CSV table of C-alpha atoms in Angstrom, one decimal:
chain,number,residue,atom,x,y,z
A,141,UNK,CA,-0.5,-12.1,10.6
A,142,UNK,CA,-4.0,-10.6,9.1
A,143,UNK,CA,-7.7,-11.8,10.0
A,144,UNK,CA,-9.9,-12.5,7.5
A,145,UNK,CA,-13.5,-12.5,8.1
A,146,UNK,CA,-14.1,-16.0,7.1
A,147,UNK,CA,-15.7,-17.1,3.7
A,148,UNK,CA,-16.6,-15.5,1.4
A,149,UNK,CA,-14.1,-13.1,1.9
A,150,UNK,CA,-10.4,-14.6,2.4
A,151,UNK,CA,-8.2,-15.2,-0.2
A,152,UNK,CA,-7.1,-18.8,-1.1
A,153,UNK,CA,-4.0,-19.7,-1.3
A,154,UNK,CA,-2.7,-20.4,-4.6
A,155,UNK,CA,1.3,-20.7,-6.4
A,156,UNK,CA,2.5,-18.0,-6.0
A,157,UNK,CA,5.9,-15.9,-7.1
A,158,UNK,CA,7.8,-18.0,-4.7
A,159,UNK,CA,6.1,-21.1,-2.9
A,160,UNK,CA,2.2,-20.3,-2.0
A,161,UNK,CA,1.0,-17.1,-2.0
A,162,UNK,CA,-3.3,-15.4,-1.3
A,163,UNK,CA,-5.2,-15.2,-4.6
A,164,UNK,CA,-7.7,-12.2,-3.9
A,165,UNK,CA,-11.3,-11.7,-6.5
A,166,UNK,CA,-11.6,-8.6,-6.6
A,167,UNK,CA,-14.9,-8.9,-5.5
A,168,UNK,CA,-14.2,-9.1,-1.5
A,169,UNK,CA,-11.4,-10.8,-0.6
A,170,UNK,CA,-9.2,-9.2,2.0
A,171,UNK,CA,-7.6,-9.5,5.1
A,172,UNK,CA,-7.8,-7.4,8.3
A,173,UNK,CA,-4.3,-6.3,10.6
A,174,UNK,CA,-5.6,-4.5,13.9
A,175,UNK,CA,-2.5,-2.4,13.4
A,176,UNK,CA,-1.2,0.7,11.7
A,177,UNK,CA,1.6,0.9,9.3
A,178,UNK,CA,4.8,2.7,10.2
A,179,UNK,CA,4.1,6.0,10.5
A,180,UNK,CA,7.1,8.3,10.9
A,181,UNK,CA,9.4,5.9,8.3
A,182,UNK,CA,8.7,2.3,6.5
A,183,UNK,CA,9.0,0.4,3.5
A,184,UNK,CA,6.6,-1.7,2.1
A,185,UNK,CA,7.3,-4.3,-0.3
A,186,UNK,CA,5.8,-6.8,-2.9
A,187,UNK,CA,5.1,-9.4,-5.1
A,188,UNK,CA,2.0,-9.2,-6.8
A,189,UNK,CA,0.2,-10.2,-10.0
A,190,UNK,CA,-2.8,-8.6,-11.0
A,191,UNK,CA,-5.5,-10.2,-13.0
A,192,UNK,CA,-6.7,-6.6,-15.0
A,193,UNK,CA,-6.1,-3.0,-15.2
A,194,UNK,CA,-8.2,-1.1,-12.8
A,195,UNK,CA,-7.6,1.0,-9.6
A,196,UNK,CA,-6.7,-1.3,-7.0
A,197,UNK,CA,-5.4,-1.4,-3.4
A,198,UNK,CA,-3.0,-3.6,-2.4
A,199,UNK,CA,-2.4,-2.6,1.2
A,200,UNK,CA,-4.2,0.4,3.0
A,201,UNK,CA,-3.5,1.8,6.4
A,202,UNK,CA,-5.5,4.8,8.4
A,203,UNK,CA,-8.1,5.4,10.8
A,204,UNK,CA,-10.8,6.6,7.9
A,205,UNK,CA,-10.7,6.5,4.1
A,206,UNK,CA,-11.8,5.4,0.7
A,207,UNK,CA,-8.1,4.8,-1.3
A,208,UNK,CA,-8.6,8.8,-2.9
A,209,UNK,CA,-5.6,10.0,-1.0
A,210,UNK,CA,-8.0,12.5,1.0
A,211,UNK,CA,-8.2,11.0,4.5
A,212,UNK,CA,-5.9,9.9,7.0
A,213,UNK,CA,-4.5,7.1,5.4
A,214,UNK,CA,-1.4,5.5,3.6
A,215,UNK,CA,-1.8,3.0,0.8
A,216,UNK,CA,0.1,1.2,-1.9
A,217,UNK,CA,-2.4,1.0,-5.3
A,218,UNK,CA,-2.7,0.2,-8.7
A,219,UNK,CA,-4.3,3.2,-10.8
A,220,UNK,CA,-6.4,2.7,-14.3
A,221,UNK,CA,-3.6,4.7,-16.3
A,222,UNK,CA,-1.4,1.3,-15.5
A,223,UNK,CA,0.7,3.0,-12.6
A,224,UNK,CA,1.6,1.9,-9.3
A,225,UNK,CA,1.1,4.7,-6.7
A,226,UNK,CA,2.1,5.6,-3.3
A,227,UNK,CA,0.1,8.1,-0.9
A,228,UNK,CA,1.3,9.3,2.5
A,229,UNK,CA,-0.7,11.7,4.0
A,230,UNK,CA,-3.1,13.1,6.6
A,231,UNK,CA,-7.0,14.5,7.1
A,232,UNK,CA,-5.6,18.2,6.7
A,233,UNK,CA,-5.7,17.4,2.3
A,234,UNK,CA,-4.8,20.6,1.2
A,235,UNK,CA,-1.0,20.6,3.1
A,236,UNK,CA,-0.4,17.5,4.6
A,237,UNK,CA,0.4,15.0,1.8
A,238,UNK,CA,2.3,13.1,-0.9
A,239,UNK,CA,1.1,11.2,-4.0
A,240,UNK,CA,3.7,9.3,-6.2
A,241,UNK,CA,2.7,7.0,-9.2
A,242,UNK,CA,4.7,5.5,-11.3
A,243,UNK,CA,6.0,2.7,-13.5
A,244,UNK,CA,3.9,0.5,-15.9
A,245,UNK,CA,2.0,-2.8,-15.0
A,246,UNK,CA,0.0,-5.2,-17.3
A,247,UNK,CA,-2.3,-7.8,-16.1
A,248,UNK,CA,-1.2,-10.8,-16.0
A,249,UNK,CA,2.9,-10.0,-14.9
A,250,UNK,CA,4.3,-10.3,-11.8
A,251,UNK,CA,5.8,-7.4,-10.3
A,252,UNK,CA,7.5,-6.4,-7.3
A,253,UNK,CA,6.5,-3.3,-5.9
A,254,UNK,CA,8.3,-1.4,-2.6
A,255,UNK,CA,7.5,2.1,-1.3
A,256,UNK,CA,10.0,3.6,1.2
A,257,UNK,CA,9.2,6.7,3.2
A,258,UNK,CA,10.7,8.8,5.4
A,259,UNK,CA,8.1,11.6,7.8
A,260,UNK,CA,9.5,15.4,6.9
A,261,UNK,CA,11.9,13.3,4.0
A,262,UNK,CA,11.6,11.5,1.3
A,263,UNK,CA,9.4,9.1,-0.4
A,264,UNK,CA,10.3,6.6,-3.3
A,265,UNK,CA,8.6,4.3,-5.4
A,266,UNK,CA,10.3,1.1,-6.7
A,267,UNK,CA,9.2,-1.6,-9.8
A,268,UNK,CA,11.3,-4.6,-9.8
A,269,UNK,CA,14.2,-2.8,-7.8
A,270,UNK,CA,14.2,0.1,-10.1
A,271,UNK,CA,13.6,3.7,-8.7
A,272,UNK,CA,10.6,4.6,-10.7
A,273,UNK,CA,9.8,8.1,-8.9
A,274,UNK,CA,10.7,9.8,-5.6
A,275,UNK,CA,9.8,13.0,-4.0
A,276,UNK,CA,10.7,14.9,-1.5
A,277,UNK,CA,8.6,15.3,2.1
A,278,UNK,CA,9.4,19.3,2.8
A,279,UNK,CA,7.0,18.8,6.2
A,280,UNK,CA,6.2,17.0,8.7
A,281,UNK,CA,3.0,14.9,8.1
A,282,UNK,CA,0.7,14.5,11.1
A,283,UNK,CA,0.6,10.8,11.2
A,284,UNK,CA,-1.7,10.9,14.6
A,285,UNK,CA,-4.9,10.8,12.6
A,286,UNK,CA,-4.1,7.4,10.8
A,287,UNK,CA,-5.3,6.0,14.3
A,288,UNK,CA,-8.1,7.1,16.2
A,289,UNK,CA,-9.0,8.6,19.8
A,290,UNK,CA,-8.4,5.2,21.5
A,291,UNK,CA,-5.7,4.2,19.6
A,292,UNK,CA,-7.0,1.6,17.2
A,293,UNK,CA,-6.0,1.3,13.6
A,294,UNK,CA,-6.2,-0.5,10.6
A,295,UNK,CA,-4.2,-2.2,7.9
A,296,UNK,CA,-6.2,-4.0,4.9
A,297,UNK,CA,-4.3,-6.3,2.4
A,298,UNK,CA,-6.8,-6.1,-0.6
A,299,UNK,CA,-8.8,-3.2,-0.6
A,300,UNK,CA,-9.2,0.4,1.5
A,301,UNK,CA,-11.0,0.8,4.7
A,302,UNK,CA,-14.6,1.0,2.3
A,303,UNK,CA,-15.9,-1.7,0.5
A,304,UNK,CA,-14.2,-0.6,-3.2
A,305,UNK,CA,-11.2,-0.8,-5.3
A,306,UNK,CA,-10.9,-4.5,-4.1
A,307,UNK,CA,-7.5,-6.1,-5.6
A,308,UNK,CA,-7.8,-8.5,-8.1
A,309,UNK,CA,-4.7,-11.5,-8.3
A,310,UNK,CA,-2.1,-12.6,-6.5
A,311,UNK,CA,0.1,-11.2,-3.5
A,312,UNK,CA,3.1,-12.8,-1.9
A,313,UNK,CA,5.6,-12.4,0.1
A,314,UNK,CA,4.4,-9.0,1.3
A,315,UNK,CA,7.1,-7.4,3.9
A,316,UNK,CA,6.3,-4.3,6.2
A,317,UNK,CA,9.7,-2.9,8.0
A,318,UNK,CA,9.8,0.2,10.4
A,319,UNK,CA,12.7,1.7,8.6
A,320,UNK,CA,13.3,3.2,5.2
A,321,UNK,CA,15.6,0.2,3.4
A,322,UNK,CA,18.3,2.0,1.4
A,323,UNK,CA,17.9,1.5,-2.3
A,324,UNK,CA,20.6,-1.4,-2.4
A,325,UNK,CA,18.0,-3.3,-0.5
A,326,UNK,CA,14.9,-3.2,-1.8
A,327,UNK,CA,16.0,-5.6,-4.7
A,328,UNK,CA,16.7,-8.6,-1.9
């Protein structure tokens, strides 16, 4: 359950892969969760449909960030070359994280996307329940500065923590677990 900050920025609801599902522009729409993604092992999984090509976020998690991959932050993305991408990582850029992209999108097509991670592991990418790249985690990524001082963090369906890369299309039945499904299960 996200907040949206009321109109103009929440998504409508619209048909979507299966049953209704939130249409974002790609102008502002998004939605706000006042909590982080896992952070020692997850997988996060979609159905989305994209309206053009174009560096997009689906979902973003971390205390600071733009969607480059060199903040504290975790984020499922489309990139410009027509990948999907997957960073993991923390404020310390140089040693402390993992970038995967891979598989081919068009506009247009609906997809569904998972990324499954395991801290000091592995991390894998999945297209239509098809392992499109993995890699291995050969450290332990400090997760502590997705979240600040206090505690707080953030999760945006729809963009990154700053007002770019907004997602343009449809996304349904979007499902964050605390465990890393094996790869058997990311198809159901």
């Amino acid at each position: 359950n996200g907040t949206c900050l009321g109109s103009p920025y929440c998504p409508v609801l619209t048909t979507g892969k299966s049953g209704s599902a939130y249409n974002f522009d790609g102008i502002n729409d998004h939605a706000i969760f006042y909590k982080a993604l896992p952070r020692q092992e997850g997988t996060i999984s979609a159905w989305i449909k994209t309206d053009r090509v174009g560096i997009q976020h689906i979902i973003w998690s971390g205390q600071t960030g733009d969607g480059f991959g060199t903040e504290s932050e975790i984020h499922l993305s489309l990139l410009d070359t027509r990948n999907f991408s997957f960073y993991f990582g923390s404020k310390n850029r140089n040693s402390q994280e993992y970038r995967i992209d891979g598989g081919t999108y068009n506009a247009g097509t609906w997809y569904h996307v998972a990324a499954v991670y395991r801290n000091n592991d592995f991390v894998e990418l999945y297209v239509n329940g098809i392992m499109v790249k993995n890699n291995i985690i050969d450290k332990n990524i400090d997760t502590s500065t997705w979240q600040t001082s206090s505690g707080q963090a953030y999760t945006y369906l729809g963009k990154p923590k700053s007002s770019i890369r907004y997602f343009d299309g449809v996304i349904d039945s979007l499902q964050v677990y605390d465990w890393a499904l094996e790869p058997e299960q990311v198809n159901d």
